[in-house]
Coordinates of N, CA and C in Angstrom, one line a residue:
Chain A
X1 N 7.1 -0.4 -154.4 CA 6.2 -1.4 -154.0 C 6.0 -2.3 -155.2
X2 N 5.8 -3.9 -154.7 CA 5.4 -4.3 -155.7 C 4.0 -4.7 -156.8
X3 N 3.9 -4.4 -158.0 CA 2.6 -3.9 -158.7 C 1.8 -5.5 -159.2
X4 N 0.7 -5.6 -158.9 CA 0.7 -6.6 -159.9 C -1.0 -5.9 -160.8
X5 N -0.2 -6.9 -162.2 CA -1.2 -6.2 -163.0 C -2.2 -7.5 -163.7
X6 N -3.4 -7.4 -163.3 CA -4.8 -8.5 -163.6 C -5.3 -8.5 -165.3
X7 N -5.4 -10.0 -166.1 CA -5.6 -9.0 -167.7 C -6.5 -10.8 -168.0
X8 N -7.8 -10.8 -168.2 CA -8.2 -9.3 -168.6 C -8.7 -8.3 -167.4
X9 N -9.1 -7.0 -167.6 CA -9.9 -6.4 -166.8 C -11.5 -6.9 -166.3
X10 N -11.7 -7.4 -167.2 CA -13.2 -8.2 -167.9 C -13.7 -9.0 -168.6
X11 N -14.5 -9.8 -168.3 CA -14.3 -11.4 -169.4 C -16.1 -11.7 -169.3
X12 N -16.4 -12.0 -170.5 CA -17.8 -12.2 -170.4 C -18.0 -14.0 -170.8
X13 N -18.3 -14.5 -170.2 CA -18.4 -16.5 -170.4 C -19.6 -16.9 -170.5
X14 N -20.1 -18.0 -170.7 CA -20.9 -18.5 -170.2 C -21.1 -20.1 -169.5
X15 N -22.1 -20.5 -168.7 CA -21.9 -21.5 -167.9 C -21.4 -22.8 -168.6
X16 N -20.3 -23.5 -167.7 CA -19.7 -24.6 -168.2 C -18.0 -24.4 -169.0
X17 N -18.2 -22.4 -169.3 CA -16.8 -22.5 -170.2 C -15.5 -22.7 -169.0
X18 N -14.5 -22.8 -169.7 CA -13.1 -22.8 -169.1 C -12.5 -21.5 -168.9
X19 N -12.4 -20.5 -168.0 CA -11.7 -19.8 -167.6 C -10.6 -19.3 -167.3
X20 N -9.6 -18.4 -167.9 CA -8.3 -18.1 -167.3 C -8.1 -16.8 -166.8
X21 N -7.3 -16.6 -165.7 CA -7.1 -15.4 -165.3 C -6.0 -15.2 -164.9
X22 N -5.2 -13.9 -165.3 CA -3.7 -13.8 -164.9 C -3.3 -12.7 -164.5
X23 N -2.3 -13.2 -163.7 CA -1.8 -11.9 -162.6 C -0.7 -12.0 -163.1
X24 N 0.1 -10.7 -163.4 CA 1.6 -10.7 -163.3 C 2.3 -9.3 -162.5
X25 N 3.2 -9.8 -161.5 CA 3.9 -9.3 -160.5 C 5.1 -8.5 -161.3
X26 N 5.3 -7.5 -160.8 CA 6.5 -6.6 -161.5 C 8.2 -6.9 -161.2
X27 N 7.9 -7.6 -159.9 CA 8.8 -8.4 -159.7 C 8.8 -9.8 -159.1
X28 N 9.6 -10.5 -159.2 CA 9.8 -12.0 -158.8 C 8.6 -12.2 -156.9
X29 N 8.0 -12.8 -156.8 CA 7.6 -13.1 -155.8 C 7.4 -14.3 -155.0
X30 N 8.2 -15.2 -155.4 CA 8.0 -16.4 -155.2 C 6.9 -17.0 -155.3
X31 N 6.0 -17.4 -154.6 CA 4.5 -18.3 -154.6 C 3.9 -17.7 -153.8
X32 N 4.2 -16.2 -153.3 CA 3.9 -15.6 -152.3 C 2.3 -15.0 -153.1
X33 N 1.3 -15.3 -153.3 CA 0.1 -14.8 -153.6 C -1.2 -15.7 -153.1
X34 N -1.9 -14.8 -153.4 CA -3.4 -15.4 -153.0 C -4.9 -14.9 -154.2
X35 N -6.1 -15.6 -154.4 CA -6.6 -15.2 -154.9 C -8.0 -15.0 -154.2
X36 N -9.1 -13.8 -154.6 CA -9.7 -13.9 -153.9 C -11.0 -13.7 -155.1
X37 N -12.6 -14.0 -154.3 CA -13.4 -13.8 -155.1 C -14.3 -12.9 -154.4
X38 N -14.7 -11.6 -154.9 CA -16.0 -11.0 -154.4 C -17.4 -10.6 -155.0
X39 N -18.4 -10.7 -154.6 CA -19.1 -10.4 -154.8 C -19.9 -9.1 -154.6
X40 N -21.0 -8.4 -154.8 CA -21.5 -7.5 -154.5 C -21.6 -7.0 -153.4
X41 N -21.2 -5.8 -152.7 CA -22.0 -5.8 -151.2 C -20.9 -7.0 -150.3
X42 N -20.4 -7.5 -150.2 CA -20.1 -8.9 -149.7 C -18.0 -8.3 -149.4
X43 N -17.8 -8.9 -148.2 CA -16.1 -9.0 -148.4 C -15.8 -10.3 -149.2
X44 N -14.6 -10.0 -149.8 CA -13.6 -11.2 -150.4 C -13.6 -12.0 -149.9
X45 N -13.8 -13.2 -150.8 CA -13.3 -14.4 -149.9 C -12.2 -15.0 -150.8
X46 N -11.4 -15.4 -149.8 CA -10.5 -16.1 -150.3 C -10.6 -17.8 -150.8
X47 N -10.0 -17.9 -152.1 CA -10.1 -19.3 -153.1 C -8.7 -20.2 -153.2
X48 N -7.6 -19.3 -153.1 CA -6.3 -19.6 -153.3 C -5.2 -19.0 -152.5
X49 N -4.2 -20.1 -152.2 CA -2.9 -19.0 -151.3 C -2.3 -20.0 -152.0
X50 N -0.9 -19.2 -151.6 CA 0.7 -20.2 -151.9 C 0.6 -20.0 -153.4
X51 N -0.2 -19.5 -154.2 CA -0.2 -19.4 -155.6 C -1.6 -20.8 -156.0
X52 N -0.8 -22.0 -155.5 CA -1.4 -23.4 -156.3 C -2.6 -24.0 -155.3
X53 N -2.7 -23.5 -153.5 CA -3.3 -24.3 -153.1 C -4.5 -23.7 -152.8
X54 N -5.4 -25.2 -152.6 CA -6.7 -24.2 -152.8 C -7.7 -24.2 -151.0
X55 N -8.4 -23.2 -151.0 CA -8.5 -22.9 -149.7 C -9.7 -24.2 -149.3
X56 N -9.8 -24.2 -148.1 CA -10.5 -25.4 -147.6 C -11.4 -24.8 -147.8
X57 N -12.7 -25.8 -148.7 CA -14.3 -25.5 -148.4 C -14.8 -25.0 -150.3
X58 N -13.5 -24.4 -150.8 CA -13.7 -24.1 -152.1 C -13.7 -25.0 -153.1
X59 N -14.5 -25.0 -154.1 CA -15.1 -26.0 -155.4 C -13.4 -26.4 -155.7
X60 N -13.4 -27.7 -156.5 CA -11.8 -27.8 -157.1 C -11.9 -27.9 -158.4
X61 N -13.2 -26.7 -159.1 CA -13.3 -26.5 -160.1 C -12.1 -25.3 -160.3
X62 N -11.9 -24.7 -159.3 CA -10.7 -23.4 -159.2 C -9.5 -23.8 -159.1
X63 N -8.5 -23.6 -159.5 CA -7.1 -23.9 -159.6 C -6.1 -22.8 -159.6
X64 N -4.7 -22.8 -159.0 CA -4.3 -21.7 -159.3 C -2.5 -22.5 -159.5
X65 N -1.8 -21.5 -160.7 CA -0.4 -22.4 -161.0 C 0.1 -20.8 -161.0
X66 N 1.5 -21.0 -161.6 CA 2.2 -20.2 -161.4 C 3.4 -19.8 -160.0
X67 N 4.1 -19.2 -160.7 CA 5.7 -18.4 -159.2 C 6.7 -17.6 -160.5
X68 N 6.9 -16.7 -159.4 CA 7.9 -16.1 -160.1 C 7.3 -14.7 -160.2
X69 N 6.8 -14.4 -161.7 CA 5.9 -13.1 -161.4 C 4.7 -13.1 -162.5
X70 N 4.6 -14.2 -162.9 CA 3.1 -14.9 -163.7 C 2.4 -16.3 -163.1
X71 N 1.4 -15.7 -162.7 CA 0.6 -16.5 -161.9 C -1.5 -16.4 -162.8
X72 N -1.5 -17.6 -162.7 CA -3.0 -17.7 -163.3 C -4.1 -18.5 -162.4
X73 N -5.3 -18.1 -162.3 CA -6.7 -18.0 -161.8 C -7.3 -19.3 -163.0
X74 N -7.7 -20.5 -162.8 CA -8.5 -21.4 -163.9 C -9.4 -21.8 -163.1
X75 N -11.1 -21.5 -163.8 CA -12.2 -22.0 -163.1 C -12.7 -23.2 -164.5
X76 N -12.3 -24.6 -164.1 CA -12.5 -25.5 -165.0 C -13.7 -25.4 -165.8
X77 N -15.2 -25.0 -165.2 CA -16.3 -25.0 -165.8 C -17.4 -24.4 -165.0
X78 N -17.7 -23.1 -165.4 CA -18.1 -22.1 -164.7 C -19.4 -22.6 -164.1
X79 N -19.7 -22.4 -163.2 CA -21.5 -22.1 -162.6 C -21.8 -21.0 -162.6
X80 N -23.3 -20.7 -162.3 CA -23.6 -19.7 -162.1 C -23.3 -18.7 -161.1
X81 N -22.8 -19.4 -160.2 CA -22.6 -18.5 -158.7 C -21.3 -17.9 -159.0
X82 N -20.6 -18.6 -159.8 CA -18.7 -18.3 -159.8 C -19.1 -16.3 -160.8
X83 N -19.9 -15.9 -161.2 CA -19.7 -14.8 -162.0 C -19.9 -13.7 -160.4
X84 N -19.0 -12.4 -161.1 CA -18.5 -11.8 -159.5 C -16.9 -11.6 -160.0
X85 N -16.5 -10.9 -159.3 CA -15.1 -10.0 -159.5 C -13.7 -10.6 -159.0
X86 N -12.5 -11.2 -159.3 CA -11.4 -11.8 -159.2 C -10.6 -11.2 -158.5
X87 N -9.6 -11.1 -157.3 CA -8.3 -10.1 -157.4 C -7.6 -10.9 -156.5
X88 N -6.2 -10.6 -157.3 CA -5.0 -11.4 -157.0 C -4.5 -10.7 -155.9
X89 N -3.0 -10.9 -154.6 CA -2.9 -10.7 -153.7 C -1.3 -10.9 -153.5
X90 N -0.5 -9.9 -153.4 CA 0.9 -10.7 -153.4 C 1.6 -10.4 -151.7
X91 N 2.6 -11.4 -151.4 CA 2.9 -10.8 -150.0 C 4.5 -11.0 -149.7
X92 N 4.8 -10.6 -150.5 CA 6.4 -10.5 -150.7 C 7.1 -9.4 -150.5
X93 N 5.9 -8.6 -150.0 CA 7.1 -7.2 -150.2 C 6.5 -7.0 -148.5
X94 N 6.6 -5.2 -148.5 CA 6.2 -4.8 -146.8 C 4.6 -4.1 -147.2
X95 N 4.3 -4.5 -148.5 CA 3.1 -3.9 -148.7 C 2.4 -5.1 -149.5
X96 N 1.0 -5.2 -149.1 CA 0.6 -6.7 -149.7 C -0.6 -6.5 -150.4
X97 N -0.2 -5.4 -151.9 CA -0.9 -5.2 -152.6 C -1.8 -6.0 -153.2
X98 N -2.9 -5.5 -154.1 CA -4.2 -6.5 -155.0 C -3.9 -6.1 -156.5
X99 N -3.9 -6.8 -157.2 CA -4.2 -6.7 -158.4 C -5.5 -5.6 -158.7
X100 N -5.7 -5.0 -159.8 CA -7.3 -4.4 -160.2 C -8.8 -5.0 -160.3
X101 N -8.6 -6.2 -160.3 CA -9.1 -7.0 -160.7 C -9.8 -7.0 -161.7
X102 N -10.7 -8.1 -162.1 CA -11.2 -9.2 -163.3 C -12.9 -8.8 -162.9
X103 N -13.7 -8.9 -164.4 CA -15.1 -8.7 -163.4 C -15.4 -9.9 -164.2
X104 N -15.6 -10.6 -163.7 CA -16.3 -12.0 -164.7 C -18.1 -11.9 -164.2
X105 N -18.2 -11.6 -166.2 CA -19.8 -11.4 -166.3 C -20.5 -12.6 -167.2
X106 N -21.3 -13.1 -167.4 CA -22.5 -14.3 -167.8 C -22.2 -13.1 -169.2
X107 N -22.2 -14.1 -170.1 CA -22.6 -13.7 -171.7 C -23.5 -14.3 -172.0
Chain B
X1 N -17.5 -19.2 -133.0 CA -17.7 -18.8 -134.7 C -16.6 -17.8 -134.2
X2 N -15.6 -18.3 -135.6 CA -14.5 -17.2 -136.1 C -15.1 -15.5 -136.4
X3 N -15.4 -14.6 -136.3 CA -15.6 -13.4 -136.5 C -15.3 -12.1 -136.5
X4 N -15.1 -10.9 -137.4 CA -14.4 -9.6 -137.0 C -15.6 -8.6 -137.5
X5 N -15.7 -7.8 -136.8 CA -16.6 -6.9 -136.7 C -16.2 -5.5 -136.8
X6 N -16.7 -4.6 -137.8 CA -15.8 -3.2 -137.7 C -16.9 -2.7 -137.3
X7 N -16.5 -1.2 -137.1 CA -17.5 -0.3 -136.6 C -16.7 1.2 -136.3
X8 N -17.2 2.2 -136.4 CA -17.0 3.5 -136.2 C -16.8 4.6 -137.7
X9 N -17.0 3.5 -138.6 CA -17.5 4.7 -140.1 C -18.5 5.7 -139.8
X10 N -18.5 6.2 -140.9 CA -19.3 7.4 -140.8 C -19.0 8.1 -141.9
X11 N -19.7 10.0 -141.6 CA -19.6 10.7 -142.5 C -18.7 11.6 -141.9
X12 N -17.5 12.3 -142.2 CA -16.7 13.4 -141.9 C -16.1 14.1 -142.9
X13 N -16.0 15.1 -142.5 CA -15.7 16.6 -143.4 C -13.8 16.6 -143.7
X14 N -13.6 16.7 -144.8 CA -12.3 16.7 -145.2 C -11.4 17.8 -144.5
X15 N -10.4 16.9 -144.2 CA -9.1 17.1 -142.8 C -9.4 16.9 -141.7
X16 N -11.1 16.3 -141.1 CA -11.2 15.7 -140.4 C -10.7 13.9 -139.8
X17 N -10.6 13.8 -138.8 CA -10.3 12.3 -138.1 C -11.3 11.5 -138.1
X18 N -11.3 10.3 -137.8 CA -12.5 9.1 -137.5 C -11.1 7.8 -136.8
X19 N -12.2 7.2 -136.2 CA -11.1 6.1 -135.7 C -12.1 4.6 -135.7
X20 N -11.4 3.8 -136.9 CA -11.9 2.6 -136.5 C -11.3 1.7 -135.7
X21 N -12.8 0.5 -135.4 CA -12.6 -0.5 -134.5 C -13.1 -1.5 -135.3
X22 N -12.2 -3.1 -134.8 CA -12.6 -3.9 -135.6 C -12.5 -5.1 -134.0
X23 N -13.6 -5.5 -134.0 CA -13.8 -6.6 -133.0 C -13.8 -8.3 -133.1
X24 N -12.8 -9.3 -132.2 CA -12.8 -10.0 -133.2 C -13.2 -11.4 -132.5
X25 N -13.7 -12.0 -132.2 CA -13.9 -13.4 -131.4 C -13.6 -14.8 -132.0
X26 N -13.7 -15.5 -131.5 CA -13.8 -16.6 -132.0 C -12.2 -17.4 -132.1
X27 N -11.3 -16.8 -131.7 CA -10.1 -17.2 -132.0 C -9.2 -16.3 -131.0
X28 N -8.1 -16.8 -131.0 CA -7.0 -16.3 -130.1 C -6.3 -15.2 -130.8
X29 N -7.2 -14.0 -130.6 CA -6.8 -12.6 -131.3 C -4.9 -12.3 -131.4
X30 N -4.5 -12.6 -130.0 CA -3.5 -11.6 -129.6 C -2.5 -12.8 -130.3
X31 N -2.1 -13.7 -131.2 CA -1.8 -14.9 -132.0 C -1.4 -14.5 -133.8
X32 N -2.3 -13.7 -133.5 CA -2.7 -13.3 -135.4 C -2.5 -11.7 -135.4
X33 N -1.4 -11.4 -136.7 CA -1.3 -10.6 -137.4 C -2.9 -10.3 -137.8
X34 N -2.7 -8.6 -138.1 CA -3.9 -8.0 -138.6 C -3.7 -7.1 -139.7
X35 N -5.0 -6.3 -140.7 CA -4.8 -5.4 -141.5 C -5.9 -5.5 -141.8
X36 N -5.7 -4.0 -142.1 CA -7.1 -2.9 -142.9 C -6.5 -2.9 -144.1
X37 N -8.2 -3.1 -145.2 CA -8.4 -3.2 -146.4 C -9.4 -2.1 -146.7
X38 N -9.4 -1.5 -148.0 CA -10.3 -0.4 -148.3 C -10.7 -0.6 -149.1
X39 N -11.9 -0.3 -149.5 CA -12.6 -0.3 -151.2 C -13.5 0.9 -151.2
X40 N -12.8 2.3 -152.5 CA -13.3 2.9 -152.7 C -15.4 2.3 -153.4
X41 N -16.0 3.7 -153.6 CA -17.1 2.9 -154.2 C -17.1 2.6 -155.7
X42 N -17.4 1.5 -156.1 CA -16.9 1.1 -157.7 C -15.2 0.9 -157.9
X43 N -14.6 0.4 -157.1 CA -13.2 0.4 -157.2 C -12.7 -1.0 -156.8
X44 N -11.1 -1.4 -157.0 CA -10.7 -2.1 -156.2 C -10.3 -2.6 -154.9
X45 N -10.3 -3.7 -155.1 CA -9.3 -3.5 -153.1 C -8.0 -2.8 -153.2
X46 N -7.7 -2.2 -151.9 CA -6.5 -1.4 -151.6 C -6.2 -2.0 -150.0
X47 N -4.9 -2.6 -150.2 CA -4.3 -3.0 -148.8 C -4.3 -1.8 -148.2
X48 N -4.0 -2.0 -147.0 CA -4.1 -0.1 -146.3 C -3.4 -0.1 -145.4
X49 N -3.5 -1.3 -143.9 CA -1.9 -1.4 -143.2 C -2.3 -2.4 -142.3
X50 N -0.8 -2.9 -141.9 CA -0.5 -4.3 -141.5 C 0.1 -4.2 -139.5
X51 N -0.3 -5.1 -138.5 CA 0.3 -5.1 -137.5 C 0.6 -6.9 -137.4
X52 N 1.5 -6.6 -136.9 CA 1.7 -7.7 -136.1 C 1.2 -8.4 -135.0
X53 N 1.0 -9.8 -134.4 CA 0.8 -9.6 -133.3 C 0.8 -9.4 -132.3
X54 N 1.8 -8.6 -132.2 CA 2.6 -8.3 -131.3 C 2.7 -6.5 -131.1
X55 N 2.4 -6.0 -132.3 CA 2.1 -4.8 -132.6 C 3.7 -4.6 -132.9
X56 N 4.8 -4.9 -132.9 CA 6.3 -5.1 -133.2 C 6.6 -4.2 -134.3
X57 N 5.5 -5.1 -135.6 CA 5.8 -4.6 -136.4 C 4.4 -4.0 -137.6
X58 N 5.1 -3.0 -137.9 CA 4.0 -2.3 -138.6 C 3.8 -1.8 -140.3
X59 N 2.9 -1.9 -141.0 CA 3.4 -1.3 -142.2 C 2.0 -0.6 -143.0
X60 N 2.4 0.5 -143.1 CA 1.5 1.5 -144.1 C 1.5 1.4 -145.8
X61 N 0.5 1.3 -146.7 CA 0.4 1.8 -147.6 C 1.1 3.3 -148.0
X62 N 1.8 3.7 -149.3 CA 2.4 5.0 -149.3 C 1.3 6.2 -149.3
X63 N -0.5 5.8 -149.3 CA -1.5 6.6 -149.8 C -1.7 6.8 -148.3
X64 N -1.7 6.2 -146.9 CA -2.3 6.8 -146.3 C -1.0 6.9 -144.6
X65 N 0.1 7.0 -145.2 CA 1.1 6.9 -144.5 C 1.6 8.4 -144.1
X66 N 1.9 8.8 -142.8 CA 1.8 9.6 -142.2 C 0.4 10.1 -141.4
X67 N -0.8 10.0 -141.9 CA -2.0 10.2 -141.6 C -3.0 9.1 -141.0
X68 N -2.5 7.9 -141.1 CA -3.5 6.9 -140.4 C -2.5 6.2 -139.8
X69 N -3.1 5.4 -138.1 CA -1.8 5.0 -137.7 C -3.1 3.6 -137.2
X70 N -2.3 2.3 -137.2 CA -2.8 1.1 -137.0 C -2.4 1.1 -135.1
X71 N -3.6 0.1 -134.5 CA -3.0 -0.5 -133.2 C -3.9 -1.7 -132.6
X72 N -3.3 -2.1 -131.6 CA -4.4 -3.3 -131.6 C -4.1 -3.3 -130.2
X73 N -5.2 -3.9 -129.3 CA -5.5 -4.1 -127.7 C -5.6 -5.6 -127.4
X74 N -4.5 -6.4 -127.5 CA -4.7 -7.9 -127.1 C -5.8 -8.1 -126.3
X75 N -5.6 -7.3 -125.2 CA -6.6 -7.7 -123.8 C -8.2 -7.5 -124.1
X76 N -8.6 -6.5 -125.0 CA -9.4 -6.1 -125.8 C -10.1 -7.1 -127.0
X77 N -9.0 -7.9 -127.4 CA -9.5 -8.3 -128.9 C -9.9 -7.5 -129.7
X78 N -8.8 -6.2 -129.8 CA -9.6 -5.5 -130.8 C -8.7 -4.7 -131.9
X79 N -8.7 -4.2 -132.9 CA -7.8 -3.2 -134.2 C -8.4 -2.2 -134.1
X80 N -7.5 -1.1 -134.2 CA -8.1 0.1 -134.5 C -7.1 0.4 -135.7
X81 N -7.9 1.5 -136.5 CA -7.3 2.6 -137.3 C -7.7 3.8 -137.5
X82 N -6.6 4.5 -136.7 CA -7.0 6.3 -136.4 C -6.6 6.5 -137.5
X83 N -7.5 7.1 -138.2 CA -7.8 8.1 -139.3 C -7.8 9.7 -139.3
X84 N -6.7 10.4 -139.8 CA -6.5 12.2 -139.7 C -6.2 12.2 -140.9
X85 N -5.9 13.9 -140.9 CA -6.5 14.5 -142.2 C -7.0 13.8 -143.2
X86 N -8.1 13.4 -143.1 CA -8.9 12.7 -144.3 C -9.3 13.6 -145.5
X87 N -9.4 12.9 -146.5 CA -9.2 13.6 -147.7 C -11.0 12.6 -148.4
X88 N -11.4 13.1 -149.7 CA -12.5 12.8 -150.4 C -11.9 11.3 -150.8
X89 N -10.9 11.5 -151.0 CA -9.8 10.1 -151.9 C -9.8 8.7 -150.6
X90 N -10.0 9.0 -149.6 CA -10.2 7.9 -148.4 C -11.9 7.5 -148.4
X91 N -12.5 8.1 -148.9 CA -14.2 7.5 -148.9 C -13.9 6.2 -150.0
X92 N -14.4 4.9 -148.7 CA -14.1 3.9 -149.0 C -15.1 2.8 -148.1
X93 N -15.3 1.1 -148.5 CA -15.6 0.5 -146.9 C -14.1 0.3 -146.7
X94 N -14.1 0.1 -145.2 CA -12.7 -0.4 -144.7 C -13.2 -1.9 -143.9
X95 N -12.5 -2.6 -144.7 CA -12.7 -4.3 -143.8 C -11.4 -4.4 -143.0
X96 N -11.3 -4.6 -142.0 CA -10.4 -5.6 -141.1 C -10.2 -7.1 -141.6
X97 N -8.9 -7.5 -141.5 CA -8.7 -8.7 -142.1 C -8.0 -9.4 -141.7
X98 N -7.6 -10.9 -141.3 CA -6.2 -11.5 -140.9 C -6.3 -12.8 -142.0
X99 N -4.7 -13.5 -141.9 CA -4.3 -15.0 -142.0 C -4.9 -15.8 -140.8
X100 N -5.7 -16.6 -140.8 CA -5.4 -17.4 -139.5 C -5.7 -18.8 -139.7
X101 N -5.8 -19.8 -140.5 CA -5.4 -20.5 -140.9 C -4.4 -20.9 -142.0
X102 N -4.1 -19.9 -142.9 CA -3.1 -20.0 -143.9 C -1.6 -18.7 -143.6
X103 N -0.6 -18.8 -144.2 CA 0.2 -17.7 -143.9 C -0.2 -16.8 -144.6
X104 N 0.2 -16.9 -145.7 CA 0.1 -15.2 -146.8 C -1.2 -15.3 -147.2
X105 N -2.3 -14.8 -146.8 CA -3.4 -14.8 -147.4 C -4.1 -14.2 -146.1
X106 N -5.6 -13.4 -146.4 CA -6.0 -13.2 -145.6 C -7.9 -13.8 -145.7
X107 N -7.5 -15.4 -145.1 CA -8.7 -16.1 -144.9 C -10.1 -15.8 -144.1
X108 N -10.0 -14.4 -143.7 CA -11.2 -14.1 -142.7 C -10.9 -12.6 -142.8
X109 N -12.7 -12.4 -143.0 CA -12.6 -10.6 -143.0 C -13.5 -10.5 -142.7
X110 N -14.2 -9.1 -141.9 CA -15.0 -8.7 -141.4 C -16.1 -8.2 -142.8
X111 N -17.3 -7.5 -142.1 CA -18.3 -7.0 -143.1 C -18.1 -5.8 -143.7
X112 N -17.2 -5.0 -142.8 CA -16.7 -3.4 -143.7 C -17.9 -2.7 -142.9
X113 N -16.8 -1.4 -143.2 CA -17.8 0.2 -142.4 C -17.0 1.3 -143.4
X114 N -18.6 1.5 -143.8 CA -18.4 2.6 -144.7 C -18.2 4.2 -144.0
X115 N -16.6 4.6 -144.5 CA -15.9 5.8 -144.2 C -16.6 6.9 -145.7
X116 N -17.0 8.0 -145.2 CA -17.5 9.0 -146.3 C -16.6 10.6 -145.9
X117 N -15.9 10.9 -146.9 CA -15.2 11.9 -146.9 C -15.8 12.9 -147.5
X118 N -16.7 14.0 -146.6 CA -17.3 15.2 -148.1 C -17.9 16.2 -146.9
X119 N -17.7 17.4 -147.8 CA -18.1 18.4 -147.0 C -19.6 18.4 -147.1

């Protein structure tokens, strides 16, 4: 199956910084991913598919680039609501694993 | 309103069964691919298994393959996932999930029903 691995594990920011987050797939997956954000208590919600496009209704402070098997999460300028846990989503194989995810915490 | 609803967690004793249901309105169920998601407590997400809509085709994670079997009741609007020999390592919520406006992505998920594995 294919692995993807989330780095960092944990990122401490504060409001307004620039954000990066990256997923890399152990093998080639074309654009086949998604990202998702969750919160406490709460299901995932999804921010990103196709790798780059971004889900209807979500800030376009979020961005997502990448294909192949390095794909990155950029939240231009953080708010306060955006802190909460990251995980990436691939669907290229017969299993449509998550990354470990990211906890993004307020410094 | 788009919505999926699980239901049938609980608490069960290891090598015991449970069987979820995930209920879904709002949309033309029998249209849309489905799948269960799990999150241990303090852990990540874990895909867990996939149907078609058609139920055609199916696919298991290698953690709970042989022991959990996915199905869905078009006429019903509904997913299940029979759950056997359960283990401590399955105490998890399990959400129900699909695509239904995007392809690879799963844009809509239910609230989750917490499964507890322990004697």
């Amino acid at each position: 199956a294919i692995q993807l691995t989330q780095s960092p594990s944990s990122l401490s920011a504060s409001v307004g910084d620039r954000v990066t987050i990256t997923c890399r797939a152990s093998q080639g997956i074309s654009s086949a991913l998604a990202w998702y954000q969750q919160k406490p208590g709460k299901a995932p919600k999804l921010l990103i598919y196709d790798a780059s496009s971004l889900e209807s209704g979500v800030p376009s402070r979020f961005s997502g680039s990448g294909s192949g098997t390095d794909f990155t999460l950029t939240i231009s300028s953080l708010q306060p609501e955006d802190f909460a846990t990251y995980y990436c989503q691939q669907f290229n194989s017969y299993s449509f694993g998550f990354g470990q995810g990211t906890r993004l915490e307020i410094k | 309103e788009v919505q999926l609803v699980e239901s049938g967690g609980g608490l069960v004793q290891p090598g015991g069964s449970l069987r979820l249901s995930c209920a879904a309105s709002g949309f033309t169920f029998s249209s849309y691919s489905m799948n269960w998601v799990r999150q241990a407590p303090g852990k990540g997400l874990e895909w867990v298994s996939y149907i078609s809509s058609s139920s055609s085709t199916i696919y298991y994670a290698d953690s709970v393959k042989g022991r959990f079997t996915i199905s869905r009741d078009n006429a019903k609007n509904s997913l299940y996932l029979q759950m056997n020999s359960l283990r401590a390592e399955d105490t998890a919520v399990y959400y129900c999930a699909s695509p239904l406006a995007v392809a690879d992505a799963f844009d809509i998920w239910g609230q989750g029903t917490m499964v507890t594995v322990s004697s």
